[in-house]
Amino acid sequence: MSDFKRTILITGGAGFIGSHVVRLFVDKYPDYHIINIDKLTYAGNLENLKDIEGRPNYSFEKLDVCDFDSIHALMLREHADGVIHLAAESHVDRSIKDPFTFARTNVMGTLSMLQAAKLYWESLPEKWAGKRFYHISTDEVYGALEITRPEGTKGNEEAGGGPFGDDFFTETRKYQPHSPYSASKASSDHFVRAFHDTYGMPTIVTNCSNNYGPYQFPEKLIPLFINNIRHRKPLPVYGRGENVRDWLYVEDHARAIDLIFHKGTTGDTYNIGGFNEWKNIDLIKVLIRVTDRILGRAEGSDEDLITYVTDRPGHDMRYAIDSGKLSRELGWKPSLQFEEGIEKTVRWYLDNQEWMDRVTSGDYQKYYDSMYKNR
Ligand code: NAD
Ligand code: DAU
């Protein structure tokens, strides 16, 4: 038996959100053994976790979540008592081109994690006691909302309305995914709930809005555009840039995951979001203004980089998460104002050009071999 109080497997820990969750848990819980399980696809970057490499309560396993036998063997060997499952294919545009990979990783991979945990935990004398399977999902499973508030009019935000309409996604909203990505995440959410309802497995699902912050792969809007502004490259805005997304700073998501993992009710679902809706084009203009200012350029001078391109097929118009349940029941609220979060994020990407260069050149993929191959 190990000396650690708990052993938690975090899947997808080399990715964007996963790396923040791994760092938070390794720092905050020296008495937990945190095992990062990641296949290191193009989106997995162990350099995101350089600062915690070598910590006594952290280890890394290069594994595919679909590899049921290896995952099950690892759970037995390490006496895993918690799983925080983030590993997934996460980019909507890629899912439109290659839906099979999304079904494999997001659906079969989740099922494989669930089944491995179930077999292991059911074999123990205490069974489910002290165990937890926490699945990280997205607001995109709920489908799309309309923009119902005309441009320039003010919503009744004190009465719970949003700047673009009064309709929000709550936890009881019916699932209506539109993209292959969101369809695969919806399917995985259903499997997690099915394991709770059928076998009594202690599961939790959370559905979060768009995350932003350091270490995000530069295929996603915010890091891609900051890097393009820096290098004065075109900014490809899909459609008219009218779509609305609800943005949350990634460390606030990680804090919510910590809270829910420890205090959430099993069998339950929680929405996570910042009540922070932005039309894409307005957000892009903020990014340009902040990046220009930090780079010492005339603010807004890079707006001519905006290039309207063909819209994403099936592009959901608006997402808006109601995270009221999480704040009422567990007292969570985002810690950062958006202006502060964007300033930190732009500065991070500009200050970490080497990280960006290693990602865009592909050199980040050599890090695993240099650190782990001969261990
Ligand atoms: P990401 O693409 O940055 O990272 C995904 C990680 O999973 C990578 O490290 C990758 O190597 C790993 N991975 C992929 N396939 C794997 C496999 N078969 N086996 C093991 N590891 C594998 O993703 P992200 O943006 O950090 O998202 C993490 C999770 O959070 C996903 O489940 C996503 O659906 C969910 N989510 C993301 C957001 C967001 O805004 N990014 C919002 C809500 C929910
Ligand atoms: O809502 C949560 C989801 O947010 C997560 O589940 C996904 O994993 C995550 O990728 C993100 O999905 P989006 O599709 O909303 O994120 P993305 O950064 O790809 O796009 C944000 C918005 O910007 C979206 O309306 C599409 C638009 N966009 C995106 C890119 C990459 C552009 O206009 N141009 C671009 O080049």
Short mmCIF file of C-alpha atoms and ligand atoms in Angstrom, two decimals:
data_model
loop_
_atom_site.label_atom_id
_atom_site.label_comp_id
_atom_site.label_asym_id
_atom_site.label_seq_id
_atom_site.Cartn_x
_atom_site.Cartn_y
_atom_site.Cartn_z
CA MET A 1 0.00 0.00 0.00
CA SER A 2 1.25 3.52 -0.72
CA ASP A 3 1.65 6.21 1.94
CA PHE A 4 -0.75 8.51 0.14
CA LYS A 5 -4.21 9.20 1.53
CA ARG A 6 -5.84 8.96 -1.92
CA THR A 7 -4.82 8.05 -5.45
CA ILE A 8 -6.52 10.02 -8.18
CA LEU A 9 -6.26 9.36 -11.89
CA ILE A 10 -6.62 12.52 -13.96
CA THR A 11 -7.05 11.74 -17.66
CA GLY A 12 -6.09 14.31 -20.30
CA GLY A 13 -3.75 16.00 -17.83
CA ALA A 14 -1.31 17.06 -20.55
CA GLY A 15 -4.02 19.10 -22.30
CA PHE A 16 -5.19 22.64 -21.67
CA ILE A 17 -7.69 22.30 -18.80
CA GLY A 18 -6.21 19.02 -17.55
CA SER A 19 -2.80 20.59 -16.95
CA HIS A 20 -4.37 23.27 -14.72
CA VAL A 21 -6.32 20.62 -12.80
CA VAL A 22 -3.23 18.42 -12.33
CA ARG A 23 -1.15 21.39 -11.12
CA LEU A 24 -3.87 22.50 -8.69
CA PHE A 25 -4.23 19.01 -7.18
CA VAL A 26 -0.46 18.34 -6.99
CA ASP A 27 0.11 21.69 -5.26
CA LYS A 28 -2.89 21.60 -2.95
CA TYR A 29 -2.91 17.93 -1.92
CA PRO A 30 0.61 16.68 -1.10
CA ASP A 31 -1.04 13.68 0.57
CA TYR A 32 -2.74 12.58 -2.67
CA HIS A 33 -0.97 10.65 -5.42
CA ILE A 34 -1.96 12.31 -8.69
CA ILE A 35 -1.51 10.14 -11.76
CA ASN A 36 -1.80 11.92 -15.07
CA ILE A 37 -2.99 9.55 -17.82
CA ASP A 38 -2.60 10.91 -21.32
CA LYS A 39 -2.08 9.45 -24.78
CA LEU A 40 -0.23 12.61 -25.87
CA THR A 41 -2.18 13.26 -29.05
CA TYR A 42 -1.36 16.47 -30.91
CA ALA A 43 -3.20 18.29 -28.06
CA GLY A 44 -1.16 16.73 -25.25
CA ASN A 45 1.85 18.76 -24.21
CA LEU A 46 3.84 17.63 -21.16
CA GLU A 47 5.73 20.91 -21.25
CA ASN A 48 2.54 22.40 -19.78
CA LEU A 49 3.52 20.63 -16.55
CA LYS A 50 7.29 21.21 -16.53
CA ASP A 51 7.04 23.09 -13.22
CA ILE A 52 5.63 20.09 -11.32
CA GLU A 53 7.75 17.39 -12.99
CA GLY A 54 9.59 15.41 -10.29
CA ARG A 55 7.18 16.19 -7.44
CA PRO A 56 6.85 13.14 -5.17
CA ASN A 57 3.04 13.04 -5.43
CA TYR A 58 2.91 13.27 -9.24
CA SER A 59 3.38 10.64 -11.93
CA PHE A 60 2.66 10.36 -15.60
CA GLU A 61 1.41 7.35 -17.61
CA LYS A 62 1.34 7.51 -21.40
CA LEU A 63 -1.84 5.56 -22.02
CA ASP A 64 -4.86 5.61 -24.31
CA VAL A 65 -8.13 5.78 -22.36
CA CYS A 66 -9.54 3.27 -24.87
CA ASP A 67 -6.94 0.71 -23.73
CA PHE A 68 -9.22 -0.97 -21.21
CA ASP A 69 -6.75 -3.67 -20.08
CA SER A 70 -3.92 -1.25 -19.31
CA ILE A 71 -6.24 1.21 -17.54
CA HIS A 72 -7.76 -1.57 -15.44
CA ALA A 73 -4.30 -2.94 -14.56
CA LEU A 74 -3.14 0.54 -13.56
CA MET A 75 -6.16 1.03 -11.30
CA LEU A 76 -5.43 -2.27 -9.55
CA ARG A 77 -1.72 -1.62 -9.24
CA GLU A 78 -2.10 1.93 -7.92
CA HIS A 79 -5.29 1.40 -5.87
CA ALA A 80 -7.05 4.27 -7.61
CA ASP A 81 -9.94 5.64 -5.62
CA GLY A 82 -10.87 8.62 -7.74
CA VAL A 83 -11.04 9.43 -11.45
CA ILE A 84 -11.29 12.89 -12.97
CA HIS A 85 -11.86 12.25 -16.64
CA LEU A 86 -10.91 15.07 -19.00
CA ALA A 87 -9.24 13.18 -21.87
CA ALA A 88 -11.12 13.88 -25.07
CA GLU A 89 -10.88 15.14 -28.58
CA SER A 90 -11.98 18.72 -27.96
CA HIS A 91 -11.96 20.77 -31.16
CA VAL A 92 -15.28 21.20 -32.99
CA ASP A 93 -13.67 21.91 -36.40
CA ARG A 94 -11.66 18.68 -36.23
CA SER A 95 -14.82 16.74 -35.33
CA ILE A 96 -16.47 17.98 -38.52
CA LYS A 97 -13.59 16.57 -40.59
CA ASP A 98 -13.00 13.36 -38.60
CA PRO A 99 -15.97 12.28 -36.47
CA PHE A 100 -14.68 8.70 -35.98
CA THR A 101 -11.78 9.77 -33.76
CA PHE A 102 -14.25 11.71 -31.61
CA ALA A 103 -16.58 8.71 -31.22
CA ARG A 104 -13.63 6.47 -30.38
CA THR A 105 -11.97 8.64 -27.74
CA ASN A 106 -14.93 10.48 -26.30
CA VAL A 107 -17.48 7.65 -26.29
CA MET A 108 -15.49 4.41 -26.19
CA GLY A 109 -12.71 5.97 -24.12
CA THR A 110 -15.19 7.14 -21.48
CA LEU A 111 -16.89 3.75 -21.48
CA SER A 112 -13.56 2.02 -21.07
CA MET A 113 -12.65 4.26 -18.08
CA LEU A 114 -16.08 3.62 -16.51
CA GLN A 115 -15.93 -0.13 -16.97
CA ALA A 116 -12.36 -0.37 -15.64
CA ALA A 117 -13.28 1.63 -12.51
CA LYS A 118 -16.45 -0.39 -12.03
CA LEU A 119 -14.67 -3.76 -12.22
CA TYR A 120 -11.92 -2.63 -9.87
CA TRP A 121 -14.12 -0.91 -7.30
CA GLU A 122 -16.71 -3.71 -7.27
CA SER A 123 -13.94 -6.18 -6.47
CA LEU A 124 -13.02 -4.35 -3.25
CA PRO A 125 -14.57 -5.22 0.13
CA GLU A 126 -15.69 -1.61 0.64
CA LYS A 127 -16.96 -1.37 -2.99
CA TRP A 128 -18.06 2.21 -3.84
CA ALA A 129 -17.26 3.73 -0.42
CA GLY A 130 -14.87 6.68 -0.79
CA LYS A 131 -14.79 6.31 -4.59
CA ARG A 132 -15.66 8.92 -7.19
CA PHE A 133 -15.80 9.02 -10.98
CA TYR A 134 -15.99 12.63 -12.16
CA HIS A 135 -16.61 13.29 -15.86
CA ILE A 136 -15.81 16.69 -17.35
CA SER A 137 -18.19 17.76 -20.09
CA THR A 138 -19.30 20.76 -22.06
CA ASP A 139 -22.23 23.16 -22.41
CA GLU A 140 -22.33 22.25 -26.12
CA VAL A 141 -24.40 19.13 -25.34
CA TYR A 142 -27.40 21.40 -24.72
CA GLY A 143 -27.41 22.67 -28.32
CA ALA A 144 -27.75 26.33 -29.21
CA LEU A 145 -29.69 29.31 -27.89
CA GLU A 146 -31.04 32.13 -30.03
CA ILE A 147 -30.05 35.76 -29.74
CA THR A 148 -33.37 37.31 -28.71
CA ARG A 149 -32.30 40.71 -27.45
CA PRO A 150 -31.87 43.32 -30.19
CA GLU A 151 -28.42 44.89 -30.54
CA GLY A 152 -27.93 47.85 -28.23
CA THR A 153 -30.85 47.13 -25.91
CA LYS A 154 -30.11 46.36 -22.30
CA GLY A 155 -31.21 43.12 -20.68
CA ASN A 156 -32.67 42.90 -17.23
CA GLU A 157 -29.51 41.36 -15.84
CA GLU A 158 -30.51 41.91 -12.21
CA ALA A 159 -33.54 39.71 -12.83
CA GLY A 160 -31.28 37.00 -14.22
CA GLY A 161 -31.36 37.92 -17.91
CA GLY A 162 -28.30 37.91 -20.16
CA PRO A 163 -27.05 40.56 -22.60
CA PHE A 164 -28.25 38.52 -25.60
CA GLY A 165 -31.39 36.89 -24.22
CA ASP A 166 -33.09 35.58 -21.08
CA ASP A 167 -32.80 31.90 -21.94
CA PHE A 168 -29.94 29.98 -20.27
CA PHE A 169 -28.84 26.36 -20.17
CA THR A 170 -29.78 24.86 -16.81
CA GLU A 171 -28.94 21.33 -15.66
CA THR A 172 -32.43 20.13 -16.62
CA ARG A 173 -32.22 21.35 -20.21
CA LYS A 174 -32.75 18.62 -22.77
CA TYR A 175 -29.67 17.49 -24.71
CA GLN A 176 -29.63 18.67 -28.32
CA PRO A 177 -26.05 18.38 -29.63
CA HIS A 178 -25.35 19.57 -33.17
CA SER A 179 -21.68 18.90 -33.94
CA PRO A 180 -19.98 15.50 -33.97
CA TYR A 181 -17.93 16.78 -31.02
CA SER A 182 -20.96 17.67 -28.91
CA ALA A 183 -22.78 14.49 -29.99
CA SER A 184 -19.83 12.43 -28.74
CA LYS A 185 -19.68 14.35 -25.44
CA ALA A 186 -23.47 13.97 -25.00
CA SER A 187 -23.14 10.24 -25.52
CA SER A 188 -20.34 10.00 -22.95
CA ASP A 189 -22.41 11.98 -20.41
CA HIS A 190 -25.27 9.49 -20.89
CA PHE A 191 -22.93 6.55 -20.29
CA VAL A 192 -21.67 8.12 -17.06
CA ARG A 193 -25.23 8.62 -15.79
CA ALA A 194 -26.15 5.10 -16.91
CA PHE A 195 -23.33 3.69 -14.73
CA HIS A 196 -24.74 5.60 -11.77
CA ASP A 197 -28.34 4.59 -12.39
CA THR A 198 -27.62 0.95 -13.31
CA TYR A 199 -24.75 -0.05 -11.04
CA GLY A 200 -24.88 2.63 -8.32
CA MET A 201 -21.45 3.95 -9.32
CA PRO A 202 -20.66 7.27 -7.56
CA THR A 203 -20.41 9.53 -10.60
CA ILE A 204 -20.61 13.28 -11.18
CA VAL A 205 -20.93 15.16 -14.48
CA THR A 206 -20.20 18.83 -15.01
CA ASN A 207 -20.94 20.88 -18.14
CA CYS A 208 -18.75 23.93 -18.56
CA SER A 209 -18.70 26.88 -20.92
CA ASN A 210 -15.74 28.07 -23.07
CA ASN A 211 -12.44 28.18 -21.15
CA TYR A 212 -9.58 30.55 -21.84
CA GLY A 213 -6.15 31.10 -20.30
CA PRO A 214 -2.54 29.83 -20.52
CA TYR A 215 -1.55 26.56 -22.25
CA GLN A 216 -4.50 26.35 -24.67
CA PHE A 217 -3.64 24.75 -28.00
CA PRO A 218 -3.50 27.48 -30.67
CA GLU A 219 -6.25 26.00 -32.82
CA LYS A 220 -8.81 27.57 -30.46
CA LEU A 221 -10.00 31.14 -31.00
CA ILE A 222 -8.20 33.03 -28.23
CA PRO A 223 -4.59 31.68 -28.45
CA LEU A 224 -4.78 31.46 -32.25
CA PHE A 225 -5.84 35.08 -32.57
CA ILE A 226 -3.34 36.44 -30.01
CA ASN A 227 -0.53 34.70 -31.89
CA ASN A 228 -1.80 35.93 -35.26
CA ILE A 229 -2.11 39.51 -34.02
CA ARG A 230 1.45 39.34 -32.71
CA HIS A 231 2.72 38.19 -36.11
CA ARG A 232 0.29 40.41 -38.04
CA LYS A 233 -1.38 37.42 -39.70
CA PRO A 234 -5.05 37.36 -40.81
CA LEU A 235 -7.72 36.67 -38.17
CA PRO A 236 -10.23 34.23 -39.74
CA VAL A 237 -13.64 35.16 -38.30
CA TYR A 238 -16.29 32.55 -39.09
CA GLY A 239 -19.46 33.96 -40.71
CA ARG A 240 -20.19 37.50 -39.50
CA GLY A 241 -18.66 36.99 -36.04
CA GLU A 242 -22.15 37.22 -34.54
CA ASN A 243 -22.00 33.99 -32.54
CA VAL A 244 -21.98 34.29 -28.75
CA ARG A 245 -19.82 32.29 -26.34
CA ASP A 246 -19.73 32.38 -22.53
CA TRP A 247 -16.09 32.62 -21.35
CA LEU A 248 -14.55 31.35 -18.11
CA TYR A 249 -10.93 31.65 -16.97
CA VAL A 250 -9.43 28.16 -16.88
CA GLU A 251 -8.17 28.38 -13.27
CA ASP A 252 -11.72 29.14 -12.15
CA HIS A 253 -12.84 25.96 -13.91
CA ALA A 254 -10.06 24.02 -12.15
CA ARG A 255 -11.16 25.43 -8.76
CA ALA A 256 -14.74 24.38 -9.50
CA ILE A 257 -13.55 20.87 -10.37
CA ASP A 258 -11.67 20.64 -7.07
CA LEU A 259 -14.73 21.80 -5.12
CA ILE A 260 -17.15 19.50 -6.92
CA PHE A 261 -14.83 16.49 -6.73
CA HIS A 262 -14.70 16.88 -2.95
CA LYS A 263 -18.13 18.30 -2.08
CA GLY A 264 -20.47 17.56 -4.99
CA THR A 265 -23.35 15.09 -4.65
CA THR A 266 -22.80 11.85 -6.52
CA GLY A 267 -25.34 11.11 -9.24
CA ASP A 268 -25.68 14.85 -9.79
CA THR A 269 -24.86 17.28 -12.60
CA TYR A 270 -23.53 20.82 -12.19
CA ASN A 271 -23.18 23.54 -14.79
CA ILE A 272 -20.05 25.71 -14.64
CA GLY A 273 -19.90 29.12 -16.31
CA GLY A 274 -19.04 32.72 -15.70
CA PHE A 275 -22.22 34.59 -16.80
CA ASN A 276 -19.85 36.24 -19.26
CA GLU A 277 -21.27 36.24 -22.78
CA TRP A 278 -19.41 37.81 -25.66
CA LYS A 279 -20.19 38.13 -29.35
CA ASN A 280 -17.11 36.74 -31.17
CA ILE A 281 -16.41 39.96 -33.07
CA ASP A 282 -16.54 42.07 -29.90
CA LEU A 283 -14.23 39.67 -28.08
CA ILE A 284 -11.83 39.73 -31.04
CA LYS A 285 -11.73 43.55 -30.92
CA VAL A 286 -10.88 43.38 -27.20
CA LEU A 287 -8.06 40.91 -27.99
CA ILE A 288 -6.71 43.25 -30.66
CA ARG A 289 -6.89 46.28 -28.36
CA VAL A 290 -5.15 44.56 -25.43
CA THR A 291 -2.50 42.88 -27.60
CA ASP A 292 -1.74 46.11 -29.45
CA ARG A 293 -1.41 48.02 -26.18
CA ILE A 294 0.96 45.47 -24.63
CA LEU A 295 3.06 45.35 -27.81
CA GLY A 296 3.26 49.15 -27.87
CA ARG A 297 1.27 49.47 -31.10
CA ALA A 298 -1.54 52.00 -31.62
CA GLU A 299 -4.57 50.38 -29.93
CA GLY A 300 -6.92 48.88 -32.51
CA SER A 301 -4.45 49.36 -35.36
CA ASP A 302 -4.53 45.61 -36.09
CA GLU A 303 -8.29 45.53 -36.73
CA ASP A 304 -7.48 45.39 -40.44
CA LEU A 305 -6.33 41.80 -39.86
CA ILE A 306 -9.97 40.75 -39.35
CA THR A 307 -10.92 38.53 -42.29
CA TYR A 308 -14.45 37.16 -42.57
CA VAL A 309 -14.34 33.56 -43.80
CA THR A 310 -16.85 30.80 -44.57
CA ASP A 311 -18.88 29.92 -41.49
CA ARG A 312 -18.37 26.70 -39.51
CA PRO A 313 -21.05 24.20 -40.66
CA GLY A 314 -23.80 23.90 -38.05
CA HIS A 315 -22.21 26.77 -36.07
CA ASP A 316 -24.17 27.08 -32.80
CA MET A 317 -25.38 30.68 -32.39
CA ARG A 318 -25.26 31.23 -28.65
CA TYR A 319 -24.19 29.39 -25.51
CA ALA A 320 -25.10 30.74 -22.07
CA ILE A 321 -24.67 28.66 -18.95
CA ASP A 322 -26.67 29.11 -15.77
CA SER A 323 -24.26 28.07 -13.01
CA GLY A 324 -26.63 29.20 -10.23
CA LYS A 325 -26.95 25.69 -8.79
CA LEU A 326 -23.18 25.45 -8.25
CA SER A 327 -23.04 28.80 -6.46
CA ARG A 328 -26.17 28.15 -4.36
CA GLU A 329 -25.24 24.60 -3.32
CA LEU A 330 -21.45 24.75 -3.10
CA GLY A 331 -20.70 28.48 -2.92
CA TRP A 332 -18.55 28.63 -6.08
CA LYS A 333 -18.16 31.79 -8.10
CA PRO A 334 -15.54 32.87 -10.64
CA SER A 335 -12.67 34.77 -9.02
CA LEU A 336 -11.58 36.81 -12.03
CA GLN A 337 -13.32 39.61 -13.89
CA PHE A 338 -13.11 39.10 -17.65
CA GLU A 339 -10.95 42.20 -18.26
CA GLU A 340 -8.44 40.88 -15.72
CA GLY A 341 -8.52 37.36 -17.19
CA ILE A 342 -7.98 38.59 -20.75
CA GLU A 343 -5.13 40.86 -19.70
CA LYS A 344 -3.42 37.93 -17.90
CA THR A 345 -4.01 35.63 -20.86
CA VAL A 346 -2.68 37.98 -23.53
CA ARG A 347 0.38 38.73 -21.40
CA TRP A 348 0.98 35.02 -20.82
CA TYR A 349 1.01 34.18 -24.54
CA LEU A 350 3.18 37.18 -25.38
CA ASP A 351 5.62 36.36 -22.54
CA ASN A 352 5.74 32.68 -23.47
CA GLN A 353 6.59 32.92 -27.14
CA GLU A 354 8.96 29.97 -26.76
CA TRP A 355 6.07 27.74 -25.61
CA MET A 356 4.07 28.90 -28.64
CA ASP A 357 7.00 28.37 -31.03
CA ARG A 358 7.58 24.83 -29.75
CA VAL A 359 3.88 24.05 -30.20
CA THR A 360 3.67 25.48 -33.71
CA SER A 361 6.94 23.79 -34.80
CA GLY A 362 5.94 20.42 -33.25
CA ASP A 363 9.05 20.37 -31.01
CA TYR A 364 6.86 19.99 -27.90
CA GLN A 365 6.25 16.38 -28.96
CA LYS A 366 9.93 15.53 -28.36
CA TYR A 367 9.68 16.38 -24.67
CA TYR A 368 8.17 13.03 -23.63
CA ASP A 369 11.04 11.05 -25.21
CA SER A 370 13.64 13.27 -23.59
CA MET A 371 12.07 12.95 -20.14
CA TYR A 372 10.48 9.51 -19.98
CA LYS A 373 11.67 7.15 -22.73
CA ASN A 374 14.48 5.52 -20.76
CA ARG A 375 12.95 5.60 -17.28
P1 NAD B 1 -7.38 19.50 -24.97
O1 NAD B 1 -7.67 19.09 -26.38
O2 NAD B 1 -6.52 20.68 -24.71
O3 NAD B 1 -6.71 18.27 -24.19
C1 NAD B 1 -7.18 16.96 -24.32
C2 NAD B 1 -6.14 16.02 -23.71
O4 NAD B 1 -6.65 14.68 -23.82
C3 NAD B 1 -4.80 16.05 -24.44
O5 NAD B 1 -3.75 16.08 -23.50
C4 NAD B 1 -4.79 14.74 -25.21
O6 NAD B 1 -3.48 14.21 -25.42
C5 NAD B 1 -5.61 13.84 -24.31
N1 NAD B 1 -6.22 12.72 -25.06
C6 NAD B 1 -6.91 12.79 -26.21
N2 NAD B 1 -7.29 11.55 -26.59
C7 NAD B 1 -6.84 10.70 -25.64
C8 NAD B 1 -6.92 9.29 -25.45
N3 NAD B 1 -7.54 8.50 -26.36
N4 NAD B 1 -6.37 8.75 -24.34
C9 NAD B 1 -5.73 9.53 -23.43
N5 NAD B 1 -5.61 10.86 -23.57
C10 NAD B 1 -6.15 11.45 -24.66
O7 NAD B 1 -8.81 19.64 -24.28
P2 NAD B 1 -9.31 20.69 -23.19
O8 NAD B 1 -9.77 21.91 -23.88
O9 NAD B 1 -8.33 20.77 -22.10
O10 NAD B 1 -10.62 19.92 -22.67
C11 NAD B 1 -10.52 18.95 -21.63
C12 NAD B 1 -11.91 18.41 -21.35
O11 NAD B 1 -12.77 19.46 -20.97
C13 NAD B 1 -12.56 17.73 -22.54
O12 NAD B 1 -13.26 16.61 -22.08
C14 NAD B 1 -13.51 18.78 -23.08
O13 NAD B 1 -14.61 18.18 -23.73
C15 NAD B 1 -13.93 19.47 -21.81
N6 NAD B 1 -14.32 20.89 -21.95
C16 NAD B 1 -13.49 21.80 -22.58
C17 NAD B 1 -13.85 23.14 -22.63
C18 NAD B 1 -12.96 24.17 -23.28
O14 NAD B 1 -13.38 25.33 -23.42
N7 NAD B 1 -11.75 23.85 -23.69
C19 NAD B 1 -15.06 23.57 -22.06
C20 NAD B 1 -15.89 22.61 -21.43
C21 NAD B 1 -15.50 21.28 -21.38
O1 DAU B 2 -18.42 25.67 -25.03
C1 DAU B 2 -17.42 24.81 -24.59
C2 DAU B 2 -16.56 24.39 -25.77
O2 DAU B 2 -15.75 25.52 -26.11
C3 DAU B 2 -15.68 23.19 -25.46
O3 DAU B 2 -16.49 22.08 -25.18
C4 DAU B 2 -14.75 22.88 -26.64
O4 DAU B 2 -13.89 21.81 -26.32
C5 DAU B 2 -13.94 24.13 -26.94
O5 DAU B 2 -13.13 23.90 -28.09
C6 DAU B 2 -14.86 25.33 -27.19
O6 DAU B 2 -15.60 25.16 -28.41
P1 DAU B 2 -15.83 26.38 -29.43
O7 DAU B 2 -16.11 25.82 -30.76
O8 DAU B 2 -16.80 27.36 -28.88
O9 DAU B 2 -14.34 27.06 -29.38
P2 DAU B 2 -13.43 27.69 -30.53
O10 DAU B 2 -12.30 28.36 -29.84
O11 DAU B 2 -13.12 26.69 -31.59
O12 DAU B 2 -14.36 28.79 -31.17
C7 DAU B 2 -14.91 29.86 -30.40
C8 DAU B 2 -15.80 30.67 -31.32
O13 DAU B 2 -14.98 31.35 -32.28
C9 DAU B 2 -16.78 29.85 -32.12
O14 DAU B 2 -17.99 30.57 -32.28
C10 DAU B 2 -16.10 29.69 -33.48
C11 DAU B 2 -15.32 30.97 -33.62
N1 DAU B 2 -14.04 30.87 -34.36
C12 DAU B 2 -13.15 29.92 -33.98
C13 DAU B 2 -11.93 29.78 -34.63
C14 DAU B 2 -10.95 28.70 -34.22
C15 DAU B 2 -13.75 31.75 -35.39
O15 DAU B 2 -14.55 32.64 -35.72
N2 DAU B 2 -12.55 31.62 -36.04
C16 DAU B 2 -11.63 30.66 -35.71
O16 DAU B 2 -10.56 30.58 -36.36
#
